[in-house]
Amino acid sequence: MGNINAVVNFETADDGRIAVISLDNPPVNALGHALRSGLVAAIERARDDHAVAAVMLIGTARAFSAGADISEFGKPRKPPSLIDIVALLDTLAKPVVAAISGLALGGGFELALGCHYRVATQSARVGLPEVKLGLLPGAGGTQRLPRLIGAEAAAEIIIGGDPVPAAKALALGAIDAVLEGDFRAKALDFTRAKAAAGGKPPRARDREDKLAPAKADPALLDRVGEKLLRRVKGLPAPKACLDAVRAAVNLAFDEGQKKELALFMELLTSPESKAQRHVFFAEREAAKLPDMPASVKEKPIHRAVVIGAGTMGGGIAMCFANAGIPVRVIETEQAALTRGLDRVAENYRIAISRGSLTEAEMDKRMAQISGTIDFGAVAEGDVVIEAVFEEMDLKRRIFADIDRLAKPGALLASNTSTLDINEIARATKRPEDVLGMHFFSPANVMRLLEIVRASKTSFEALATALSIGRRIGKVTSVVGVCDGFVGNRMLARRTTQAEMLLLEGALPWDVDAAVLAFGFPMGPFAMGDLAGLDVGWRIRKARGVKAAISDTLCEAGRFGQKTGAGYYRYEPGSRTPNPDPEVEKIILATSERLGIKRRRIGAEEITERMMYPMINEGARILEERMAMRASDIDIIWIYGYGWPVWRGGPMFYADQVGLSHIRDRLAHYAANSTDKMLTPAPWLEKLAAEGKGFASLPVQTIAV
Ligand code: 3H9
């Protein structure tokens, strides 16, 4: 509790010569209204106190400040604004030092840039991540950072949005010193030295020297933009970031700041930013279980065991190794084990060749992974994750063996993507410890982890799985036991429609183009070719279902990229899909054989039939309480399937389009289709009739 207000404290050191203003607004010093007004009061007090010769602003160990309070966006703005605070700092004749430990992000870093000096701990990270919220730094960051480190480096930081470690920030000139030892004492020493030095304190806004290269070469920022904006083409925020940096180079400071603010206000009301801010909070909500008693403690996890050294098993083992958790991989045969571990090493080598990993780091990670063909090693694991073939009898046998061998209380997880976790849990005498941990391929890359709550799963087990997810850097969502869980169950609706579109008149490249234009990184057919068409074929055969076109392709040996042909044709060694007249022939012949009269299908219909049936299934999932929140479904699709983040996920998107429109379109397609799943789901009907959206639904517990 501070003495200025609840979140700001003012004290002095050196007999009143140094003012120390502490920010303490847990958890991360978001610059909400109380912090902003407290800061103004404290800075004015330091300014007006004639004994004070210098000022130090300091946050907590976790954060100097994580920036503006995102939850205040979209609400009426209450003064003072962050811009007012930084402008106040600009008027001070006494040096002000920002002492940064932990994070200084967004508005938090802009506050530091408004100070005359910045010092940081070695582990501190600074950055301007606003672009990830569909915004740009709106409190002078785009004007001050280029003046400190040059326009090119600033554009890279602002458009990339990633935090920069203290050492790099120092090398660039964004901070003045990295301090070792007792940080507060050392930062105070630094402030004391600046007070003693006297003179006019340096303001970032007055610097011009670092802008010289960009001023001398007007095409410099064009080239930077060409490089940095390629991957985010069409999105307004990254482009606005570049425009703001350009303004820093071409305009006087005050004019540049005006331009920055205008761009910021424009972005604040953009649909993309609204969606990205929704995703920020949805991601954090998804990790929370509303019915979990506060007293539940997760179990300690020191060592993991993964059963199966296939692609999934290896990827899962990498997740643990990357997080510094020793992991044992169990296989039945030495050859399969060696193959699996070789694949892991190969994946790391690829990362080295791309420059994202060092040799030393690879060695460290590989040292965490050890393989064995002795099933008895199951006893070593605090968590045991089974990642074998999708076959219930096999999984039941394995879980019965795990039950015999695993240590009491170990978390027992299956990575199944299709099978009933309740049945798997019944193979053990400790179903309370059993749950699903559904990783997405490639497991070491994809951020999503669906945690499947079975009927007997204990809260302790769920808390432990959530904590593991956090440690290995996954975005988690707890879901219920149903066919395909949440993600794949919705995907199945899209897959059915994709095949029907081909039969009715579209071609794979038409469908993929519409899905790409929507913002997915890949269309369903290119994706099928990448994953291997034989996988679905095998599952369909086991279930006695058919998919006329995909079955025909598989019968012709076209399994996708791995056979050089699937829905597309691939040149040897290339992953580029080429439209293939052979495929067109197969599709046309199949339509004819089934007596379907083909017609021209436009991009709008394709897009609707790719997205709306999934949303419809999402409504059923919510009705059955297989997901806790509509926003959890959004998170699953963004992090597991590449749904464009700036569209906020399928359920958020549905709310923006309007549920009555979606209901009407589904009813229209259902009336002309044999796909009964197109019929609008009861909850979609209900919400549409009430004029509400999925966001109006209260959070619910998973049905078990
Ligand atoms: C900005 O600054 C605009 C300015 O340029 C212009 C202004 C004019 N606001 O993520 P965690 C909450 S835009 C509100 O679980 P971690 C978060 O919701 C902002 N709340 O911890 C969570 O709440 P809960 C630019 C925030 O250690 C709790 O804090 N800044 C904010 O894994 C813990 O968060 C950013 O974009 C916030 N700014 O990660 C940074 N930040 O416990 C956004 C956090 O109720 N934040 N919360 O679920 C982050 O990237 C991460 O939260 C951070 C900590 C890295 C800071």
Coordinates of N, CA and C and ligand atoms in Angstrom, one line a residue, residues 27-28 30 62 66-71 73 77 82-83 103 105-108 110 125 129-130 133 135-139 264 280-281 284-285 288, ligand 1:
P27 N -0.9 -7.8 -10.9 CA 0.3 -8.6 -10.9 C 1.5 -8.0 -11.7
V28 N 1.2 -7.1 -12.7 CA 2.3 -6.7 -13.6 C 2.4 -5.2 -13.9
A30 N 0.1 -3.0 -14.6 CA -0.6 -2.4 -15.8 C -1.0 -1.0 -15.4
R62 N 8.8 -8.4 -10.7 CA 8.2 -9.1 -11.9 C 8.1 -8.1 -13.1
A66 N 3.8 -3.7 -17.4 CA 3.4 -4.4 -18.7 C 2.6 -3.6 -19.6
G67 N 2.5 -2.3 -19.3 CA 1.9 -1.4 -20.3 C 0.5 -0.9 -19.9
A68 N -0.2 -0.3 -20.8 CA -1.6 0.2 -20.6 C -2.4 -1.0 -20.1
D69 N -3.4 -0.7 -19.3 CA -4.4 -1.7 -18.8 C -5.3 -2.0 -20.0
I70 N -5.1 -3.2 -20.6 CA -5.8 -3.6 -21.8 C -7.3 -3.6 -21.6
S71 N -7.7 -3.9 -20.3 CA -9.2 -4.1 -20.1 C -9.8 -2.7 -20.1
F73 N -9.3 -0.5 -22.6 CA -9.5 -0.1 -23.9 C -11.0 -0.3 -24.3
R77 N -12.1 7.1 -21.8 CA -10.7 7.3 -21.3 C -10.8 8.3 -20.2
L82 N -1.5 8.3 -20.4 CA 0.0 8.0 -20.3 C 0.8 9.1 -21.0
I83 N 0.1 9.6 -22.1 CA 0.8 10.7 -22.9 C 1.0 11.9 -22.0
L103 N 9.8 -6.9 -16.5 CA 9.3 -6.5 -17.9 C 9.0 -5.0 -17.9
L105 N 7.0 -3.3 -20.9 CA 6.4 -3.5 -22.2 C 5.4 -2.5 -22.5
G106 N 5.2 -2.3 -23.8 CA 4.2 -1.3 -24.3 C 4.3 0.0 -23.6
G107 N 3.2 0.5 -23.0 CA 3.1 1.7 -22.3 C 4.1 1.8 -21.2
G108 N 4.5 0.6 -20.6 CA 5.4 0.6 -19.6 C 6.8 1.0 -20.1
E110 N 7.2 2.7 -22.8 CA 7.1 4.1 -23.2 C 7.3 5.1 -22.1
R125 N 13.4 -7.6 -19.6 CA 13.1 -7.6 -21.0 C 12.3 -6.3 -21.3
P129 N 5.0 -4.5 -27.6 CA 4.2 -5.6 -28.2 C 2.8 -5.2 -28.7
E130 N 2.5 -3.9 -28.7 CA 1.2 -3.5 -29.1 C 0.7 -4.1 -30.4
L133 N -1.6 -6.8 -30.3 CA -3.0 -6.5 -29.9 C -3.7 -5.7 -31.0
L135 N -2.5 -3.1 -32.4 CA -2.4 -1.6 -32.1 C -0.9 -1.2 -32.4
L136 N -0.6 0.1 -32.1 CA 0.8 0.5 -32.1 C 1.0 1.2 -30.8
P137 N 2.3 1.4 -30.5 CA 2.6 2.1 -29.2 C 2.1 3.6 -29.4
G138 N 1.2 3.9 -28.4 CA 0.5 5.2 -28.6 C 0.9 6.3 -27.6
A139 N 1.9 6.1 -26.9 CA 2.4 7.1 -25.9 C 3.8 7.5 -26.2
F264 N -3.1 5.4 -33.7 CA -3.4 4.6 -32.5 C -5.0 4.6 -32.4
F280 N -6.3 -12.1 -26.3 CA -5.4 -12.0 -25.2 C -6.1 -12.5 -23.9
F281 N -7.3 -12.0 -23.6 CA -7.9 -12.4 -22.4 C -8.5 -13.8 -22.5
R284 N -5.9 -16.4 -21.5 CA -5.7 -16.5 -20.0 C -6.9 -17.1 -19.3
E285 N -8.1 -16.8 -19.8 CA -9.3 -17.4 -19.2 C -9.3 -18.9 -19.4
K288 N -8.2 -21.4 -16.8 CA -8.8 -21.4 -15.5 C -10.0 -22.4 -15.5
Ligands
3H9_1 C1 -0.3 -0.4 -24.5 O1 0.5 -0.3 -23.6 C2 -0.8 0.8 -25.3 C3 0.2 2.0 -25.2 O2 1.2 2.0 -26.1 C4 -0.6 3.3 -25.5 C5 -1.5 3.8 -24.4 C6 -2.0 5.2 -24.7 N1 -3.4 -5.0 -19.1 O3 -0.1 -13.2 -19.0 P1 -0.1 -13.5 -17.6 C7 -2.9 -9.5 -16.7 S1 -1.1 -1.8 -24.9 C8 -4.3 -5.7 -18.3 O4 -1.0 -14.6 -17.1 P2 2.7 -14.0 -17.6 C9 -3.4 -10.8 -17.4 O5 -4.6 -10.7 -18.0 C10 -0.4 -3.0 -23.7 N2 -4.0 -6.9 -17.8 O6 1.3 -13.6 -16.9 C11 -3.4 -11.8 -16.2 O7 -4.6 -11.6 -15.5 P3 -5.3 -12.8 -14.8 C12 1.0 -3.5 -24.1 C13 -2.8 -7.4 -18.0 O8 3.8 -13.8 -16.6 C14 -2.2 -11.3 -15.4 O9 -2.0 -9.9 -15.7 N3 1.4 -4.5 -23.3 C15 -1.9 -6.8 -18.8 O10 2.6 -15.2 -18.4 C16 -1.0 -12.1 -15.5 O11 -0.6 -12.1 -16.9 C17 1.2 -5.8 -23.6 O12 0.7 -6.1 -24.7 C18 -2.2 -5.5 -19.3 N4 -1.3 -4.8 -20.1 O13 2.9 -12.8 -18.7 C19 1.6 -6.8 -22.6 N5 -0.8 -7.6 -18.9 O14 -4.3 -13.3 -13.8 C20 0.5 -7.8 -22.3 C21 -1.1 -8.7 -18.1 O15 -6.5 -12.2 -14.2 N6 0.9 -8.8 -21.3 N7 -2.3 -8.6 -17.6 O16 -5.6 -13.8 -15.9 C22 1.6 -9.8 -21.6 O17 2.2 -10.0 -22.6 C23 1.8 -10.8 -20.4 O18 0.7 -10.7 -19.6 C24 3.1 -10.6 -19.6 C25 3.1 -11.5 -18.3 C26 4.3 -10.9 -20.5 C27 3.2 -9.2 -19.1

